Coordinates of C-alpha atoms in Angstrom, one line a residue:
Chain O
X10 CA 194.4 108.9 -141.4
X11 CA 191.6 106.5 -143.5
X12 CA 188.0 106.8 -142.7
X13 CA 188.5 103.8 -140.6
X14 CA 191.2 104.6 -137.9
X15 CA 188.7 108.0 -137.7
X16 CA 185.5 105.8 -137.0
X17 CA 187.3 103.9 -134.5
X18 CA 188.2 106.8 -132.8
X19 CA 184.5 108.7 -132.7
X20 CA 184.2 107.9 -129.1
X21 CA 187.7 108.6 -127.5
X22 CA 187.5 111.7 -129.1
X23 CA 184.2 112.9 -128.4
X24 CA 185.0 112.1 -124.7
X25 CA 187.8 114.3 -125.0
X26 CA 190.2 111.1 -123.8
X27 CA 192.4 111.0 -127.1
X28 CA 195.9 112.9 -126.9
X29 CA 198.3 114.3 -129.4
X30 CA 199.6 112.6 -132.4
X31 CA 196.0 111.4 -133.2
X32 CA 193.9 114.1 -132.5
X33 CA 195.3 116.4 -134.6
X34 CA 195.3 113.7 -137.3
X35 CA 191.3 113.4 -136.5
X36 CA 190.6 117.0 -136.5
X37 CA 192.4 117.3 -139.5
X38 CA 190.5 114.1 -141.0
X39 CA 187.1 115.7 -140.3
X40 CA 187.8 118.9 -142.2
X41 CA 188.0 117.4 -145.5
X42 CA 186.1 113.6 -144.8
X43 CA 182.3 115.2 -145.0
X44 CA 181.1 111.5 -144.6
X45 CA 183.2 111.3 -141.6
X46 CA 181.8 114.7 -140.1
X47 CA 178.8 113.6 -140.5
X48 CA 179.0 110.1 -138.8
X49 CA 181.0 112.0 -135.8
X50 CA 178.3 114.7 -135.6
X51 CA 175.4 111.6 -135.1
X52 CA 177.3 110.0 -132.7
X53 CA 177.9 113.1 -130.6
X54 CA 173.8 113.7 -130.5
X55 CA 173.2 110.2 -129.7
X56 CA 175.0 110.4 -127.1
X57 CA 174.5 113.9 -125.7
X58 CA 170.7 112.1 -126.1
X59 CA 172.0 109.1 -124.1
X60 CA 173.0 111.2 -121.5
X61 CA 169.3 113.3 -121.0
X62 CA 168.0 109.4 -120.7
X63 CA 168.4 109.1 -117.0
X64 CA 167.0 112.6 -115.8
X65 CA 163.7 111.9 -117.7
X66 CA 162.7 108.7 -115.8
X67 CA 161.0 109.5 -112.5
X68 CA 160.0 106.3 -110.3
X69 CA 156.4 107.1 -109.0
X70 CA 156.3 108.8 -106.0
X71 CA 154.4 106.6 -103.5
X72 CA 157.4 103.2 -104.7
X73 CA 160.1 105.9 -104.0
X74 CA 158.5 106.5 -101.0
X75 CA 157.9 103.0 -100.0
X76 CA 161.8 102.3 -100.6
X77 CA 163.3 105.1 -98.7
X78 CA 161.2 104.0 -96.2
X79 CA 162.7 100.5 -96.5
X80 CA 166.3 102.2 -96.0
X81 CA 164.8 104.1 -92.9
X82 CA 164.6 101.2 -91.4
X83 CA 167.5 99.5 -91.8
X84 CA 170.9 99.4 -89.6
X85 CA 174.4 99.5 -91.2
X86 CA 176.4 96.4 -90.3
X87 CA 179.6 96.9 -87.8
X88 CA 183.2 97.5 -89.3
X89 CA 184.0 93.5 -90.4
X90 CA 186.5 92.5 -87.4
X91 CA 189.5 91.2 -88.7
X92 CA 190.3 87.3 -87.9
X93 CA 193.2 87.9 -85.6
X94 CA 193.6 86.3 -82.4
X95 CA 191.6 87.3 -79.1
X96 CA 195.5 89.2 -78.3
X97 CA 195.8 90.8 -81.5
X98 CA 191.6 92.3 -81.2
X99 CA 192.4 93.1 -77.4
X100 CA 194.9 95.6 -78.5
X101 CA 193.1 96.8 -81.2
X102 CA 190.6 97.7 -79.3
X103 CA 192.4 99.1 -76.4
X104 CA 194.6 100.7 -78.9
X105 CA 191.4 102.9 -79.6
X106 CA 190.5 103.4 -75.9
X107 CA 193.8 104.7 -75.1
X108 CA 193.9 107.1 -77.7
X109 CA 190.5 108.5 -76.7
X110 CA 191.8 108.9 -72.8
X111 CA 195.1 109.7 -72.0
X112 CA 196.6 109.4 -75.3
X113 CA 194.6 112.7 -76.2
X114 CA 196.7 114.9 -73.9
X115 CA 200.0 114.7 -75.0
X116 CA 201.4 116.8 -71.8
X117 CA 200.4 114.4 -69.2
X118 CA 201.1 111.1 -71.2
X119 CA 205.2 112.7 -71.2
X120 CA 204.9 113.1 -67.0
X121 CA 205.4 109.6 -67.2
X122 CA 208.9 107.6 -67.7
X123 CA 209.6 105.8 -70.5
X124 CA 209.2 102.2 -69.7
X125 CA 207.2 102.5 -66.5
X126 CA 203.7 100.6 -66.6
X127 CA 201.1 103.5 -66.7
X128 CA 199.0 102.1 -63.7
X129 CA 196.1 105.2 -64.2
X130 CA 195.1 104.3 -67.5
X131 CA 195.9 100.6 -67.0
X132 CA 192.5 101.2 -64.2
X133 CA 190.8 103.3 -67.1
X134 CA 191.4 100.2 -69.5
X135 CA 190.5 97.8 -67.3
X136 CA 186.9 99.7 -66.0
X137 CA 186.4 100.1 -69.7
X138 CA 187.2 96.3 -70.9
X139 CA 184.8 95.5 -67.7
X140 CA 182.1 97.4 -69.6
X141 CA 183.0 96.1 -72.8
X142 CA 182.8 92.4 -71.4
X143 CA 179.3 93.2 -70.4
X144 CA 177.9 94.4 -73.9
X145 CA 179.3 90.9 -75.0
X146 CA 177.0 88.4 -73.2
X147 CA 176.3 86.1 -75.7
X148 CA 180.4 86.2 -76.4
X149 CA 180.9 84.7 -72.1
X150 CA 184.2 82.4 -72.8
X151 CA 186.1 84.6 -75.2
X152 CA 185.5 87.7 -73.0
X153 CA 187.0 85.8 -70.5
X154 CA 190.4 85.0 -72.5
X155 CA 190.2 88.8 -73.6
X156 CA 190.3 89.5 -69.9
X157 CA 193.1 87.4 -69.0
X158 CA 194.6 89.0 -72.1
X159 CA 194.2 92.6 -70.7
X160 CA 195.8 92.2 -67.5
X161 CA 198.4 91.0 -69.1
X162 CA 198.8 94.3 -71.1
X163 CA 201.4 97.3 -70.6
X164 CA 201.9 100.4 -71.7
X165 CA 205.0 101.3 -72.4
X166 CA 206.8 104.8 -74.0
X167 CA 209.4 103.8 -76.0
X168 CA 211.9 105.6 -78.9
X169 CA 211.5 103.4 -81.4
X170 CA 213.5 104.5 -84.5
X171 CA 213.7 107.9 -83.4
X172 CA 209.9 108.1 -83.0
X173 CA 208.7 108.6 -79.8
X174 CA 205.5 106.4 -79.3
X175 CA 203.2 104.9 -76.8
X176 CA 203.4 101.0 -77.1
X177 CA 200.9 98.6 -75.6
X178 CA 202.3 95.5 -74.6
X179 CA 201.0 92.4 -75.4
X180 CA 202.3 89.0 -75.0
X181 CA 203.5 88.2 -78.2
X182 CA 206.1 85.2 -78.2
X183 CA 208.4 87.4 -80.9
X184 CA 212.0 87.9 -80.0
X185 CA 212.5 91.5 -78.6
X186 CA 214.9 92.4 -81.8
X187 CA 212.3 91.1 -84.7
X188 CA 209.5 93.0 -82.7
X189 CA 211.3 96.2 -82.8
X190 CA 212.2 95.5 -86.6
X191 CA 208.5 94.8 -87.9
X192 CA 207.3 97.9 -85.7
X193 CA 210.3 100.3 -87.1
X194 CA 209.3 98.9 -90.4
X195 CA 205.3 100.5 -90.0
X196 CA 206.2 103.4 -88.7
X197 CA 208.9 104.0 -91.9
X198 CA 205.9 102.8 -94.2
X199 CA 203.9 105.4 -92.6
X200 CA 206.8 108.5 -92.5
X201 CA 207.2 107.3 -96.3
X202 CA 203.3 107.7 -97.0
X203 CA 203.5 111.0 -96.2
X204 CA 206.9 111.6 -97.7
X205 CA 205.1 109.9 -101.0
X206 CA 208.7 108.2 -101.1
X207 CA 207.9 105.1 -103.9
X208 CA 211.3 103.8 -103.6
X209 CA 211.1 103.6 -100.1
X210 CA 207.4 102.2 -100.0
X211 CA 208.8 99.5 -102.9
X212 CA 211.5 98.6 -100.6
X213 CA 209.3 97.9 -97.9
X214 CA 206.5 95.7 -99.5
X215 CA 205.9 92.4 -101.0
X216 CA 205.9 93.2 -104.8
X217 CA 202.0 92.6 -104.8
X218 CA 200.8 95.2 -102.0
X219 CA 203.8 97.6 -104.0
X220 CA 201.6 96.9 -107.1
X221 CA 198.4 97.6 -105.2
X222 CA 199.9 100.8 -103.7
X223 CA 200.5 101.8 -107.7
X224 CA 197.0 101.3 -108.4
X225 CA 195.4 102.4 -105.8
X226 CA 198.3 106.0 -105.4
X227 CA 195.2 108.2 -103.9
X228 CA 194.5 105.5 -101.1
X229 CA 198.0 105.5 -99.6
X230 CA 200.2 108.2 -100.5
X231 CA 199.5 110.7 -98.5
X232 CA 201.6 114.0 -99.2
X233 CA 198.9 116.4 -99.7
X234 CA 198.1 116.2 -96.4
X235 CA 199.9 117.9 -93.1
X236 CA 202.4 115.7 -90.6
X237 CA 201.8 112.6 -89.0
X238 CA 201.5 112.2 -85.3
X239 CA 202.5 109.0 -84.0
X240 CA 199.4 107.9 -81.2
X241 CA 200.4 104.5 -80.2
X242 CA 201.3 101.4 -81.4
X243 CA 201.1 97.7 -80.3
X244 CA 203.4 94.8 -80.1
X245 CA 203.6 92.5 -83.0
X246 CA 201.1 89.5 -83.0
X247 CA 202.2 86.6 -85.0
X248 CA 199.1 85.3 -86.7
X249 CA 198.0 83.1 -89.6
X250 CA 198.3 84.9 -92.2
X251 CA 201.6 86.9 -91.0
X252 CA 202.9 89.1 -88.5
X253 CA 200.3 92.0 -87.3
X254 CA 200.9 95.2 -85.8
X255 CA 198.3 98.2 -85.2
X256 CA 199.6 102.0 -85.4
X257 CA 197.3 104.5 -84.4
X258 CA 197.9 108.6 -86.1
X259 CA 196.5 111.4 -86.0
X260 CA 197.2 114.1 -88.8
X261 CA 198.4 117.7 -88.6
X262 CA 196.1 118.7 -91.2
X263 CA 192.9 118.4 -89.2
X264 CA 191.9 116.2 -86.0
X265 CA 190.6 112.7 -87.7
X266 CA 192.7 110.0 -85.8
X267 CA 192.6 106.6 -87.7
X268 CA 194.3 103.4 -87.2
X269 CA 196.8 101.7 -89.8
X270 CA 196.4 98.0 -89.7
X271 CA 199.3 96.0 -91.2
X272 CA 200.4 92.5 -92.2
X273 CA 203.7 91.6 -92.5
X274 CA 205.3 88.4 -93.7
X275 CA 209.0 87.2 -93.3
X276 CA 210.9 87.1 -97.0
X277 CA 214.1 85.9 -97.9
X278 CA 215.3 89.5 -98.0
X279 CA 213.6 90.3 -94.3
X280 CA 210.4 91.4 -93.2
X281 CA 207.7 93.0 -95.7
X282 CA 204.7 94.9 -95.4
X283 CA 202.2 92.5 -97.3
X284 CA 199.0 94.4 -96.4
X285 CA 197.8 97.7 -95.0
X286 CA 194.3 98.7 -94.0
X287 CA 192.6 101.7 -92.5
X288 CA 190.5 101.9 -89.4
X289 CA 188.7 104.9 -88.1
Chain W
X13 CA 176.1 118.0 -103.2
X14 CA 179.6 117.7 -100.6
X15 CA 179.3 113.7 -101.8
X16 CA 182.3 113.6 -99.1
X17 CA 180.6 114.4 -96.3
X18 CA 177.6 112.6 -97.2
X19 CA 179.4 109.5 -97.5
X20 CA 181.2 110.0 -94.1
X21 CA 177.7 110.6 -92.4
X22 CA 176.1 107.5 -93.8
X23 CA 178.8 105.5 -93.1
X24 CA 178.3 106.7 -89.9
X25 CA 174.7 105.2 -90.0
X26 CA 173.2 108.6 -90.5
X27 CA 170.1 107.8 -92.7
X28 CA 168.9 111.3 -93.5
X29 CA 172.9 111.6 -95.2
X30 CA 172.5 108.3 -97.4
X31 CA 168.8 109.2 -98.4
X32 CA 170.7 112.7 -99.7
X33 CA 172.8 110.3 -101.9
X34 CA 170.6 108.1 -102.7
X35 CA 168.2 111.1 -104.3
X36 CA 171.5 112.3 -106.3
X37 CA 171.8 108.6 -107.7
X38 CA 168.8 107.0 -107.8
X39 CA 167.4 107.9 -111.4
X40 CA 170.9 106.5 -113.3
X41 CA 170.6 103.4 -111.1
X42 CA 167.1 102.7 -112.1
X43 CA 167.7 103.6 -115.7
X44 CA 171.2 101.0 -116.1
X45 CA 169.2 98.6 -114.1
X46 CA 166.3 98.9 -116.9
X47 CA 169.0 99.1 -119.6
X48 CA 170.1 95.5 -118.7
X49 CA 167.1 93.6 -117.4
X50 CA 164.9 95.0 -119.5
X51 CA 162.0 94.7 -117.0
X52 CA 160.5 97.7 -115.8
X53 CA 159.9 95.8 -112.4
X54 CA 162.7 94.0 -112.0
X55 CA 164.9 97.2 -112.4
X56 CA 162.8 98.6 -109.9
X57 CA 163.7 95.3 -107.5
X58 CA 167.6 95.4 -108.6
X59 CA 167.2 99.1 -107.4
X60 CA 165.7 99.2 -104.3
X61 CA 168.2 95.7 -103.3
X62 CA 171.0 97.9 -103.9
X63 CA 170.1 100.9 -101.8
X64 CA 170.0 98.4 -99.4
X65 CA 172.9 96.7 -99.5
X66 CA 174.4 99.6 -100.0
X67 CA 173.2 100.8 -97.4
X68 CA 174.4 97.7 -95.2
X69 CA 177.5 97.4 -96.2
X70 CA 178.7 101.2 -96.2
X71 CA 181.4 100.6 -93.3
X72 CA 183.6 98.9 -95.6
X73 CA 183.9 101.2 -98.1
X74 CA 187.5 102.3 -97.6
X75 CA 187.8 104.9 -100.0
X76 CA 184.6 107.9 -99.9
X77 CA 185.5 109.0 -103.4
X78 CA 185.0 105.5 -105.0
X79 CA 181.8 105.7 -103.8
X80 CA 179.8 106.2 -106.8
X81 CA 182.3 103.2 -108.3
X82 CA 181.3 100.9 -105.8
X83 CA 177.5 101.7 -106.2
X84 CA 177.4 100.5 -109.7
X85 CA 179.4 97.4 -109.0
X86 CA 176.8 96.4 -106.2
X87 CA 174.0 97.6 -109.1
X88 CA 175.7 95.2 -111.6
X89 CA 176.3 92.2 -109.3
X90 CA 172.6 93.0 -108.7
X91 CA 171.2 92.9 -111.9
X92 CA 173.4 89.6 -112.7
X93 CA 172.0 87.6 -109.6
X94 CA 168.2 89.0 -111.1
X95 CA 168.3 87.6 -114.6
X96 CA 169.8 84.2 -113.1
X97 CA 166.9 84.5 -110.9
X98 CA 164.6 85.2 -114.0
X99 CA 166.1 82.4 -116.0
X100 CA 164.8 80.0 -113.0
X101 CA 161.7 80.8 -112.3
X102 CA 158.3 81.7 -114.0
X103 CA 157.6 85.1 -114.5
X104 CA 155.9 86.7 -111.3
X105 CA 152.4 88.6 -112.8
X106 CA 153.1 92.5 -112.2
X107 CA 150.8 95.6 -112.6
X108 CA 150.3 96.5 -116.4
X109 CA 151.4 99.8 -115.6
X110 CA 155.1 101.1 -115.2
X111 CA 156.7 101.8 -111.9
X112 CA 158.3 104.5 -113.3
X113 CA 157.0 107.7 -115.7
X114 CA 159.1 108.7 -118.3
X115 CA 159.1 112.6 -119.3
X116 CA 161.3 112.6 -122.8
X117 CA 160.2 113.7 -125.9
X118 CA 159.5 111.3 -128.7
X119 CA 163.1 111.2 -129.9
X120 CA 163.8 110.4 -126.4
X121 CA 161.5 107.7 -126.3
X122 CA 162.4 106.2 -129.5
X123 CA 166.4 106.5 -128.5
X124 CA 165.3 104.0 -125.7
X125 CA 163.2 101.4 -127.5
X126 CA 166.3 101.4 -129.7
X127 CA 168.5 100.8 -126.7
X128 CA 165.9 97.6 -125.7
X129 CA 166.6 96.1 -129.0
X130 CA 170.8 95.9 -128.5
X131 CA 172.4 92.7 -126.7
X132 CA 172.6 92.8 -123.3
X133 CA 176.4 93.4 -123.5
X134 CA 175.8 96.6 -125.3
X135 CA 173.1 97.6 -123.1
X136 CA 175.8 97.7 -120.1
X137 CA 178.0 98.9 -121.7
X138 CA 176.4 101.8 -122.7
X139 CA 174.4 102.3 -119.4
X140 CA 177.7 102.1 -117.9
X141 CA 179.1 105.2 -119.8
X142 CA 176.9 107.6 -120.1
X143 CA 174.0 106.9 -117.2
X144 CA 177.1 106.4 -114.8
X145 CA 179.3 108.1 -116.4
X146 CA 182.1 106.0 -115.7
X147 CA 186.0 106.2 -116.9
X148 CA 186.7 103.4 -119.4
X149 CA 189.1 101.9 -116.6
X150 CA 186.6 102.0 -113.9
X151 CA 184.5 100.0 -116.4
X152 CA 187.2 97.6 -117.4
X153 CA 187.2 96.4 -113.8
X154 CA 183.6 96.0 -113.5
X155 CA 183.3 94.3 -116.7
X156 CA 186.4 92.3 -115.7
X157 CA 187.6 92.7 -119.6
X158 CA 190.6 94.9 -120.6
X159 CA 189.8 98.5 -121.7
X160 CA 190.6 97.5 -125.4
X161 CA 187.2 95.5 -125.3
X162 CA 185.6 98.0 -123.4
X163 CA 186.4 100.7 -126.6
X164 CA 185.6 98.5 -129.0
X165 CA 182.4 97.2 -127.5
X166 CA 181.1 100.8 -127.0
X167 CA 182.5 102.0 -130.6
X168 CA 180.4 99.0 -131.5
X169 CA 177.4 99.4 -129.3
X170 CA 177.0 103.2 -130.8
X171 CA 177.3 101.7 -134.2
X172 CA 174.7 99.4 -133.5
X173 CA 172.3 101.7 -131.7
X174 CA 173.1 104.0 -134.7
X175 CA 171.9 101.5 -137.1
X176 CA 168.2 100.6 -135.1
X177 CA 167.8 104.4 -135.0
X178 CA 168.5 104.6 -139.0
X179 CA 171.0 106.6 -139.3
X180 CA 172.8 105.8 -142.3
X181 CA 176.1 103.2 -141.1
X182 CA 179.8 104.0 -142.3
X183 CA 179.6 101.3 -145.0
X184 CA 176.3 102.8 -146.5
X185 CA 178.3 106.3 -146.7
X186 CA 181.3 105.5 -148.2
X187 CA 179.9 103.1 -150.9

């Protein structure tokens, strides 16, 4: 170890972020290099100093009062919708209904068949979409498509890849076999976000939202938490930028139900999962 | 602080959970945005535009515990949009006084008149580590540089701040 390599090391190691061989070789450097010592023991008070800087400045009372002030009176802005089709929002947004109304209580949901239109909460949705049209004056013609759109909506329960799940029906266009596929293929994303399953996840992506995952680990793998609970899920919507489908979960671990949001694009090798994002 | 549960109640909208936050926050913010504009009053502006946005924008923040992350990169963007502003216009007249009062000792005070007298990009780049406290990789990404340049710049930036304060450099010692 020269005097150099150590210097270039001063801040790494007074962070604590420098691992084994070259710590050691520092700390052994700095036991016989006073000059080094020295230079290391200035930079560690300068920036212990550094560190008191921010605690010492106090903004004057009455400008921190006018700002918070400023904040009191502001309004967050609304979750960004995303840009899919008037279908693709309506089931979104019913998706989220549902799972506040009859989705919540599991028992009664199962009293109905499998693949018989649920004509109770199909009166719920529409009573709700009625009052959701409302809110929207200023939005006349689109609420109009969205309820067209609505009526047109089903929910089904179906087994789809061994998972039972509530599926809103929405016109989509897709072949019955690729709209099974892409749904299968979120709901294994999901299982494998809780599994933390990497291989599986890789297999499942497009090589950039797999490279995203790796970066981001914390933001989709999921294994410190309890089991998934599958909510609903709608049909596939194919839209600009891909195929979309919406899963709604809850989580063992506590009651927080959130939405999964994916779009999925058709490869060479079959469909992939090119984006996921979450929705409360 | 349970920053968590903050963040979840201010996403919500809930004021009285962001102004918590804020309070937590606001003296690093004001003293990186001083560290780079170098105006007591324009920090002060590049402050309170941030809280706002901030504020604004909360409901896209996907992740609660990149929170403090995102913050900065708002207070950066910030203080990058104020010196273009500075750069176009003439200088607005403030108050003589400071917006702010500064309760250091005199090594405190003469650590930051040295920090004034670095480059800007040392400025950040210090501000960025120890008044954000921020991992070298969280600042890579910010400073949209790899984290090679980020260690060297602060290695350098110390150096330099070293050298305004007087301390005898490297070079001088082993001579």
């Amino acid at each position: 170890m020269n005097c150099q390599t150590a210097r270039e090391n001063a801040e790494a190691y007074l962070a604590k972020e420098l691992s084994e061989p070259l710590l050691s070789e520092i700390q052994e450097h700095l036991t016989h290099c006073l000059e080094c010592r020295q230079m290391y023991e200035d930079t560690s008070r300068l920036i212990e100093n550094l560190r008191k800087l921010p605690p010492q400045i106090e903004l004057k009372s009455i400008l921190e009062a006018l700002m918070l002030e400023n904040i009191a009176r502001k309004e967050p802005k609304p979750m960004k919708t995303h840009r899919y089709s008037i279908i693709a929002a309506a089931a979104a947004t019913l998706l989220f209904i549902l799972s506040s109304t009859l989705l919540a209580f599991p028992a009664l949901a199962q009293k109905y068949t499998p693949s018989l239109p649920i004509a109770q909460d199909l009166n719920k949705l529409q009573d709700k979409t009625a009052a959701l049209k409302s809110q929207a004056e200023s939005y006349k013609t689109q609420a109009e498509t969205y309820k067209t759109e609505v009526e047109a909506l089903k929910v089904q329960i179906q087994k789809i890849d061994g998972t039972e799940i509530k599926v809103v029906e929405t016109q989509s266009g897709l072949s019955p076999e690729d709209n099974t596929q892409i749904q299968s293929l979120a709901l294994s994303f999901i299982k494998a976000q809780y599994k933390g399953d990497m291989a599986q996840l890789q297999a499942m992506t497009t090589p950039e939202f797999y490279a995203t995952i790796l970066k981001r680990k914390s933001e989709f793998i999921w294994t410190g938490r309890g089991g998934v609970i599958f909510s609903s899920i709608t049909n596939v919507a194919q839209e600009k930028e891909g195929y979309v489908v919406f899963v709604r979960i809850s989580d063992s671990s506590d009651d927080s139900e959130f939405q999964e949001d994916f779009t999925i694009t058709k490869t060479a090798t079959g469909f992939k999962i090119q984006d996921m994002g979450l929705d409360k | 602080m349970d920053e968590a549960r903050l963040v979840a109640e201010a996403k919500k909208g809930s004021h009285f959970a962001y102004i918590q936050l804020v309070e937590h926050y606001q003296k690093s913010l004001y003293c990186t945005a001083l560290s780079i504009s170098g105006s007591s009053w324009d920090a002060f502006d590049i402050l309170q535009d941030t809280l706002l946005q901030a504020f604004i924008s909360l409901p896209t923040l996907k992740d609660p515990k990149t929170f403090k992350y995102w913050l900065t990169r708002i207070l950066i963007n910030k203080s990058y949009d104020q010196q273009r502003k500075t750069k176009h216009s003439y200088p607005m007249e403030h108050p003589p006084e400071t917006p702010y009062e500064f309760h250091g000792n005199e090594e405190h005070l003469d650590l930051f008149n040295a920090l004034n007298k670095l480059e800007d990009k040392y400025r950040v780049i210090l501000s960025l580590r120890y008044f954000q406290d921020l991992p070298i990789k969280e600042m890579a990404s910010i400073l949209e540089c790899s984290q090679g340049t980020v260690k060297s710049r602060l290695n350098y930036a110390l150096k330099e701040l070293r050298k305004v304060l007087g301390y005898k450099s490297f070079e001088e010692v082993i001579r």
